[in-house]
Amino acid sequence: MHRPHARTTTLATALLAAIAVAACSTTHESPVADETGRVAQGERASQAQDAQAARRTPAPPAPASLHMVAPAGMPAFAPPPANTEHYAGLDDNPVHRVSDQPVSTFSVDVDTGSYSNVRRMLLDGVRPPADAVRAEEFINYFDYGHPAPSGTDVPFGITTELAPAPWNAERRLLMIGIKGYDIRRADLPPSNLVLLIDTSGSMNSPDKLPLLKRAMGMLVRQLRPQDTVSIVVYAGSAGLVLPPTPGNRQGEILAALSKLEAGGSTNGGDGIRLAYDMARQGFIEGGTNRVLLATDGDFNVGTVDQGALETLVADQRASGIALTTLGFGQGNYNDALAERLADLGNGNHAYIDSALEARRVLVEAMGSTLATIASDVKVQVEFNPAVVAEYRLVGYENRVLRNEDFANDKVDAGDIGAGHSVTALYELTLAGSPAVRLPGLRYGDTSQTTASDSREVAHVRLRYKQPGTDTSRLVETPVLRDRLRAQPGESMRFAAAVAGFADLLRGGARTDGWGWDGVLATARSAQGGPGQGMRAEFVELVELARPLVEPRPVASGGLDASDARPSQPGVVAGD
């Protein structure tokens, strides 16, 4: 029997279902051109697998406008997971009066994890917390073309540049550049690597274990027969997946990686202990012996006390086994712990937010990541009070050392890898400038200086150790006043723009009110140096960050413009 009413009802129900599916299937594009388009063609198959995995995730709840009712006793929408990311507290370096404190001492830092982690947040349309921004890691992410040494007797070249600061013509910037000698991949010392991989349940996300496995696969493909690799995993308990295996057995190593799955709690302490056991078992005298810890840092069982973990890593450092940390994922990322363990382990810390970043860290910069050419590198700058009234070190807040520690070879400091470069910026206010920030002292030093005292602005000293030795060597160079440039060079302008961007993300209190327009104009004027693609990406990142940070005008209806930001992740208001 024909029932037109029932047929109409069925069609209406189907139409509503189609509308629900369409409403739940929203997509968006990143504000920056899709970075995976630049990934090597050989990696695209893995990307497709990641995309298929993402498509298998359940669809989000239907919009409330369809009046769908949840079962009795259950909420209509599941609350979003709590964000438990952890960053160490950070206070900006203060301005120092040279007559009170003429000497500044700090350890070098080659970490770059802060920049790539903040980039991940900005691409997701999220304003990063101020403590996630470490200015020195922003600056050191980029190449400034510092010249390398002509030989290997001194493992790095040292250059200085002095010019007006872009944010205030009354101030000067002193840029100190350090560049280590490079080593061809074929000439790198043999490597004994232990891949310590977090396979806990918190790693069950496309930006965690799947990306981690892909990143480690890139590294494995660079190994040589003289290299060895072990794989240790940890979740509720630690386990050995692969004993020390020669680098030319890549099929076996990649197969072991491909079988890893996430599940369980995170016993990171036991994992680190087993990884060091494997590193000692495969130890190569005169080679590179290193544990690569890849994790979101969510240690929740086993040795969970950060002090105990730090002691464990520091004790192993003396045995010649370094620790590098690679951070992954979001929501529970423990940046503070990952960075601290790398510092104590004589290694470096990177954050992997994409396949491109994995390639940069583990392929393009493989020598820098794995081979150390100088240990315990410390920098000390003495400023001339006849020329400089005040100074401020940009960044390196958690690397500042006591002045007496500079010549104390028992005090640990950062290492420099093959081809690594380190850049430090000091903001200076010259004597007699009306721009001094600190008030004059009522009972200050009134001693007179002579003209001969004014030839040098500062004196730069570096101490370092050859790997495997206990006694440091000293390198020093003066900064002459007659080398002051009328305008900063291209690399200094770009470094200043990066420093200004970091300051804006931290609140914009340190660069005399230098705003977004100034940072963007300076960065755009300095895109012709080394790493042009990365510099262009930086400009796009600043443009993305601006609407997230800059105060918004109040929109009609009393809402701040930021309240009207689209709800889709990765979409920035105004785009």
PDB file of C-alpha atoms in Angstrom, residues 28 64 90 122 125 127 166 168 193 204 213 217 276 287 292 333 347 393 408-409 434 487 490 537 551:
ATOM      1  CA  HIS A  28      40.131  24.361   7.326  1.00  0.00           C
ATOM      2  CA  ALA A  64      23.064  21.687  19.273  1.00  0.00           C
ATOM      3  CA  LEU A  90      61.186  32.854  33.287  1.00  0.00           C
ATOM      4  CA  LEU A 122      50.540  29.952  16.466  1.00  0.00           C
ATOM      5  CA  GLY A 125      45.587  29.842  16.384  1.00  0.00           C
ATOM      6  CA  ARG A 127      48.554  32.475  21.826  1.00  0.00           C
ATOM      7  CA  PRO A 166      66.298  49.193  15.352  1.00  0.00           C
ATOM      8  CA  ASN A 168      65.794  53.040  19.535  1.00  0.00           C
ATOM      9  CA  LEU A 193      72.855   5.747  19.457  1.00  0.00           C
ATOM     10  CA  ASN A 204      48.566   7.907  21.053  1.00  0.00           C
ATOM     11  CA  LYS A 213      58.410   6.942  14.213  1.00  0.00           C
ATOM     12  CA  GLY A 217      63.082   6.573  10.312  1.00  0.00           C
ATOM     13  CA  TYR A 276      72.030   4.125  29.528  1.00  0.00           C
ATOM     14  CA  GLY A 287      82.952   7.933  18.966  1.00  0.00           C
ATOM     15  CA  LEU A 292      67.951  10.319  22.071  1.00  0.00           C
ATOM     16  CA  TYR A 333      53.938  18.510  26.760  1.00  0.00           C
ATOM     17  CA  GLY A 347      72.899  17.419  24.789  1.00  0.00           C
ATOM     18  CA  LEU A 393      71.571  40.397  27.687  1.00  0.00           C
ATOM     19  CA  ASN A 408      85.945  27.130  37.099  1.00  0.00           C
ATOM     20  CA  ASP A 409      86.293  24.005  34.978  1.00  0.00           C
ATOM     21  CA  PRO A 434      69.731  60.555  27.525  1.00  0.00           C
ATOM     22  CA  GLN A 487      73.383  50.881  10.333  1.00  0.00           C
ATOM     23  CA  GLU A 490      71.192  42.350   7.193  1.00  0.00           C
ATOM     24  CA  GLU A 537      58.241  31.716   7.025  1.00  0.00           C
ATOM     25  CA  PRO A 551      44.794  44.382  21.632  1.00  0.00           C
TER      26      PRO A 551
END
